[in-house]
């Protein structure tokens, strides 16, 4: 690479070029058959928060894109992963994640104490025009699975049918679910030496947490061979290994309650003491990335139930929201807002 | 980080003006001047990423201690943000 030539494209010269290039070299791009280049150049610059010349360098060094100039477009996942591990300190993924993970550095009691959350979810058809006979399905949060409870919920409009943890309704109007829940945590540890060893072996691989299309991460063997994982891939692989060892185990899908309203998956396993325990390897991986999070946080993720996690009845990789119209599955345009009730803070301060 | 590093004393009016200014910079749906009564999501179109940027921006602008996400999530309007900045400034020993 002719660095001098590239530098003329950078105004002003940016000292962190090396860091960006290192990040580009470490990027595991979305496989071409799953890539969706929908993010234009302007939006890409906003996500990465780098000068245009740096973006050109990143493309020269492996960041996939389609088109050129104003037509240039990128896959959102690639931009997110590149930004998150850029070390620039200013990319949108770094800033937002650093903030969203702050709770992990709080006192251990705060990971477990009862918390009240208000979730407001609107789902709309992702097609230009919603087809005939629209059906909407939303996985109902089930905080009871972790010791919490639903305070109130409301799903409109129309008659709601509830089946196997799924709320279903029909009609052309996009539904809105408003639900208030109390979540509760409980500190537990795995007692089975075999389970502990399986989890430790998984964690020691130091997989890099990334965002990828779900279809990619439903093939954990491929993703993990590339050194990357997300909650779905990690849960599926651990479920397989733990089941093979003879334990009763399942994956579960839900939410991490916080400003980024992140879909999440983990496993639940019946330990040698007969107690079902939550094992959340990806939350533990994220804990390693969270500034100030103690090592104890990672330990807590491997057996405990945390009050930041809201379970549903679904398994890893199953969609939390679904929509059908015109006789086929349609993409869902989902907006979720999660708010913490003020009393959560009051409880923390009273400790 | 401590507010003691901030040499500029804040008045209630300047806190309000600076919070509104910062919100306006980040609000995609802003049509008119930002008012304290504006709701962050419904009126100003701030999504969760923008709200985080706003919280980080407030920390930097006012040299505040870290705003925890639950506190930020509880803020639904510009007035809530102003109140939060004033409260955090007071908690750290320097009334706004």
XYZ file of C-alpha atoms in Angstrom, chain A residues 2-337:
336
model
C 1.275 3.470 -0.833
C 0.689 5.231 2.448
C 1.850 8.613 1.214
C -0.606 8.511 -1.646
C -3.398 7.597 0.716
C -2.481 10.323 3.144
C -3.199 12.948 0.510
C -6.791 11.746 0.638
C -6.995 12.388 4.373
C -7.757 15.863 5.490
C -6.496 16.394 8.059
C -3.989 13.583 8.511
C -5.375 11.238 11.130
C -2.951 9.618 13.548
C -5.191 6.659 14.242
C -4.970 5.282 10.710
C -3.050 2.271 11.992
C -5.788 1.379 14.430
C -8.455 1.547 11.755
C -6.407 -0.587 9.398
C -5.792 -3.164 12.114
C -9.527 -3.282 12.745
C -10.177 -3.758 9.022
C -7.711 -6.628 8.905
C -9.447 -8.326 11.840
C -12.933 -7.843 10.439
C -14.814 -11.032 9.616
C -17.187 -9.667 6.979
C -20.712 -10.893 6.514
C -20.518 -13.755 3.991
C -21.336 -12.538 0.500
C -24.455 -14.696 0.242
C -25.894 -13.041 3.363
C -24.639 -9.520 2.731
C -27.165 -6.730 2.365
C -25.584 -3.452 1.328
C -28.261 -1.016 2.388
C -26.208 1.617 4.222
C -25.090 4.503 2.059
C -21.739 6.235 2.331
C -23.053 9.176 4.335
C -24.649 6.889 6.912
C -21.513 4.739 6.997
C -19.420 7.791 7.878
C -21.871 8.617 10.624
C -21.571 5.125 12.093
C -17.779 4.991 11.934
C -17.247 8.705 12.708
C -14.102 8.746 10.613
C -12.957 11.047 7.822
C -13.958 10.048 4.274
C -10.345 9.230 3.455
C -10.257 6.641 6.237
C -13.393 5.033 4.863
C -11.708 4.756 1.460
C -8.710 3.131 3.142
C -10.972 0.670 4.932
C -12.580 -0.307 1.643
C -9.121 -0.745 0.116
C -8.269 -2.990 3.061
C -11.169 -5.372 3.072
C -14.372 -3.583 4.102
C -16.897 -4.904 1.553
C -18.957 -2.382 -0.371
C -20.988 -2.083 -3.517
C -20.848 0.801 -5.964
C -18.722 3.905 -5.884
C -19.082 7.555 -4.938
C -22.524 8.514 -3.756
C -23.775 5.082 -4.854
C -21.375 3.292 -2.523
C -23.189 1.093 0.003
C -22.228 -1.171 2.903
C -23.667 -3.915 5.062
C -24.712 -2.517 8.440
C -23.242 -5.473 10.349
C -19.785 -4.933 8.826
C -19.840 -1.269 9.774
C -21.010 -2.031 13.294
C -18.342 -4.676 13.912
C -15.608 -2.557 12.383
C -16.578 0.459 14.437
C -16.942 -1.520 17.666
C -13.432 -2.931 17.469
C -11.782 0.097 15.829
C -10.316 1.435 19.046
C -11.064 4.929 17.745
C -13.023 5.786 20.862
C -15.442 7.812 18.798
C -17.300 5.427 16.515
C -21.019 5.155 17.139
C -20.870 1.449 18.124
C -18.078 2.090 20.636
C -19.831 5.051 22.217
C -23.209 3.400 22.447
C -21.906 0.070 23.703
C -19.631 1.589 26.284
C -22.624 3.450 27.623
C -25.058 0.548 27.375
C -22.732 -1.783 29.264
C -22.056 0.580 32.157
C -24.506 -1.256 34.380
C -22.129 -4.220 34.415
C -19.633 -2.222 36.457
C -22.190 -1.531 39.184
C -22.222 -3.332 42.519
C -23.040 -7.026 42.220
C -26.337 -6.563 44.067
C -27.492 -4.248 41.265
C -27.279 -7.082 38.716
C -29.798 -9.066 40.722
C -32.142 -6.658 42.464
C -35.772 -6.317 41.381
C -36.283 -3.800 38.595
C -39.378 -2.449 36.891
C -39.320 -1.857 33.151
C -41.785 -0.418 30.689
C -41.518 -1.817 27.192
C -43.308 -0.213 24.282
C -43.118 -2.107 21.007
C -44.656 -1.223 17.665
C -44.374 -3.580 14.735
C -45.137 -2.643 11.161
C -44.913 -4.369 7.820
C -41.474 -3.996 6.284
C -42.823 -4.149 2.752
C -43.666 -1.050 0.764
C -47.273 -2.092 0.990
C -48.692 -4.562 3.477
C -50.435 -7.474 1.729
C -53.783 -9.103 2.322
C -54.760 -10.934 5.505
C -51.982 -9.630 7.712
C -51.045 -11.680 10.760
C -48.810 -10.409 13.556
C -47.008 -12.491 16.163
C -45.117 -11.168 19.154
C -43.336 -13.299 21.741
C -44.808 -12.412 25.099
C -42.192 -11.600 27.742
C -42.360 -14.083 30.614
C -40.484 -12.563 33.574
C -42.011 -15.311 35.782
C -39.463 -17.718 34.331
C -36.782 -15.843 36.260
C -38.813 -15.008 39.351
C -40.337 -11.720 38.173
C -43.856 -10.901 37.072
C -45.913 -8.934 34.579
C -47.429 -5.859 36.183
C -49.636 -4.942 33.233
C -49.786 -5.400 29.505
C -51.834 -4.236 26.589
C -51.727 -5.256 22.939
C -53.833 -3.415 20.368
C -55.750 -3.312 18.161
C -58.057 -6.278 17.863
C -58.599 -9.583 19.571
C -55.408 -11.226 20.796
C -54.891 -14.964 20.794
C -52.192 -16.364 23.048
C -50.611 -19.662 22.063
C -47.359 -21.211 23.248
C -46.057 -17.884 24.507
C -46.897 -16.092 21.274
C -49.404 -13.249 21.109
C -51.140 -13.292 17.759
C -53.508 -10.851 16.150
C -54.795 -10.032 12.720
C -55.738 -6.855 10.907
C -54.234 -4.119 8.808
C -53.330 -1.816 11.666
C -49.813 -2.315 12.975
C -49.998 -3.568 16.555
C -48.510 -1.975 19.620
C -47.545 -3.909 22.727
C -47.108 -2.039 25.972
C -45.989 -4.091 28.897
C -44.693 -3.306 32.359
C -42.697 -6.025 34.073
C -40.724 -6.559 37.211
C -37.592 -8.589 36.680
C -35.667 -10.303 39.409
C -32.254 -11.898 39.607
C -30.763 -14.611 41.742
C -27.123 -15.438 42.284
C -26.316 -19.071 41.579
C -23.291 -21.089 40.582
C -22.914 -24.266 38.620
C -22.002 -27.162 40.867
C -21.379 -29.784 38.185
C -17.643 -30.042 37.432
C -18.496 -31.284 33.952
C -20.736 -28.305 33.184
C -18.184 -25.909 34.614
C -15.486 -27.421 32.418
C -17.627 -27.233 29.287
C -18.397 -23.568 29.900
C -14.797 -22.753 30.786
C -13.573 -24.368 27.580
C -16.048 -22.300 25.592
C -15.067 -19.071 27.324
C -11.342 -19.786 26.909
C -11.767 -19.659 23.137
C -12.113 -15.883 23.527
C -14.548 -15.607 20.669
C -15.225 -12.096 19.523
C -18.798 -10.934 19.942
C -20.158 -9.559 16.675
C -23.406 -8.677 15.022
C -24.235 -10.792 11.984
C -27.418 -11.767 10.165
C -29.204 -14.426 12.213
C -28.909 -16.961 9.406
C -25.107 -16.819 9.647
C -25.051 -17.369 13.378
C -27.476 -20.256 13.276
C -24.474 -22.176 11.897
C -22.278 -21.827 14.986
C -19.558 -24.180 13.756
C -18.751 -21.840 10.857
C -18.953 -18.618 12.868
C -16.915 -19.988 15.757
C -14.271 -21.364 13.399
C -13.903 -17.759 12.203
C -13.455 -16.676 15.825
C -16.731 -14.780 16.128
C -19.926 -15.457 18.025
C -23.136 -13.915 19.141
C -25.694 -15.015 21.689
C -27.485 -17.297 19.243
C -24.426 -19.126 17.965
C -22.956 -19.492 21.450
C -26.226 -20.776 22.901
C -26.781 -23.274 20.113
C -23.291 -24.706 20.363
C -23.334 -24.957 24.147
C -26.783 -26.517 24.080
C -25.477 -29.202 21.746
C -22.382 -29.890 23.853
C -24.242 -29.937 27.153
C -27.003 -32.170 25.802
C -24.334 -34.543 24.494
C -22.955 -34.709 28.030
C -26.354 -35.951 29.188
C -27.779 -32.820 30.790
C -31.273 -31.395 30.388
C -30.674 -28.120 28.592
C -32.460 -25.635 26.339
C -31.789 -22.265 24.789
C -33.985 -19.314 25.549
C -34.656 -16.078 23.726
C -35.444 -12.742 25.335
C -34.227 -9.201 25.799
C -31.433 -7.362 27.540
C -33.250 -4.510 29.223
C -31.494 -1.265 28.514
C -31.321 1.604 26.082
C -30.273 -0.579 23.172
C -33.189 -3.034 23.571
C -31.010 -5.932 22.479
C -32.497 -9.277 21.545
C -30.684 -11.926 23.485
C -30.294 -15.680 23.869
C -28.752 -17.884 26.536
C -29.046 -21.448 27.799
C -30.783 -22.936 30.801
C -29.467 -26.195 32.191
C -30.503 -28.486 35.025
C -27.446 -28.727 37.246
C -26.404 -31.714 39.350
C -28.265 -30.217 42.327
C -31.510 -30.355 40.336
C -31.771 -26.580 39.933
C -32.226 -25.033 36.479
C -29.595 -22.341 36.013
C -29.068 -19.688 33.356
C -25.729 -19.733 31.594
C -25.111 -16.621 29.534
C -21.717 -16.875 27.831
C -22.212 -13.843 25.624
C -23.168 -11.545 28.470
C -19.961 -12.762 30.119
C -18.018 -11.958 26.924
C -19.558 -8.496 26.849
C -18.599 -8.087 30.483
C -14.973 -8.437 29.436
C -15.497 -5.473 27.104
C -17.295 -3.283 29.632
C -15.014 -0.692 31.205
C -14.811 -1.268 34.947
C -16.843 -4.484 35.030
C -15.385 -6.771 37.688
C -14.338 -10.356 36.953
C -17.164 -11.359 39.248
C -19.618 -10.149 36.632
C -18.482 -12.846 34.223
C -18.804 -15.448 36.999
C -22.315 -14.232 37.758
C -23.337 -14.703 34.126
C -22.448 -18.385 34.263
C -25.200 -19.706 36.513
C -27.163 -16.741 37.826
C -30.310 -15.040 36.657
C -29.770 -11.325 36.152
C -32.551 -8.775 36.475
C -31.386 -7.103 33.273
C -32.588 -10.083 31.273
C -36.229 -10.564 30.285
C -37.079 -14.072 29.070
C -39.679 -15.231 26.582
C -40.823 -18.766 25.833
C -38.837 -18.933 22.582
C -35.585 -20.713 21.778
C -32.406 -19.167 20.396
C -32.871 -17.899 16.884
C -36.661 -17.929 16.902
C -38.021 -14.510 15.898
C -39.426 -12.375 18.685
C -41.737 -10.710 16.181
C -43.213 -12.110 12.997
C -45.503 -10.852 10.308
C -47.248 -12.480 7.390
C -49.236 -10.816 4.643
C -50.199 -11.664 1.125
C -49.727 -15.326 1.981
C -46.041 -15.158 2.856
C -43.638 -14.146 5.623
C -42.820 -10.430 5.453
C -40.025 -8.416 7.065
C -40.942 -6.641 10.290
C -40.174 -3.016 10.954
C -39.992 -2.994 14.734
C -39.597 -0.104 17.113
C -38.912 -0.851 20.736
C -38.532 1.560 23.587
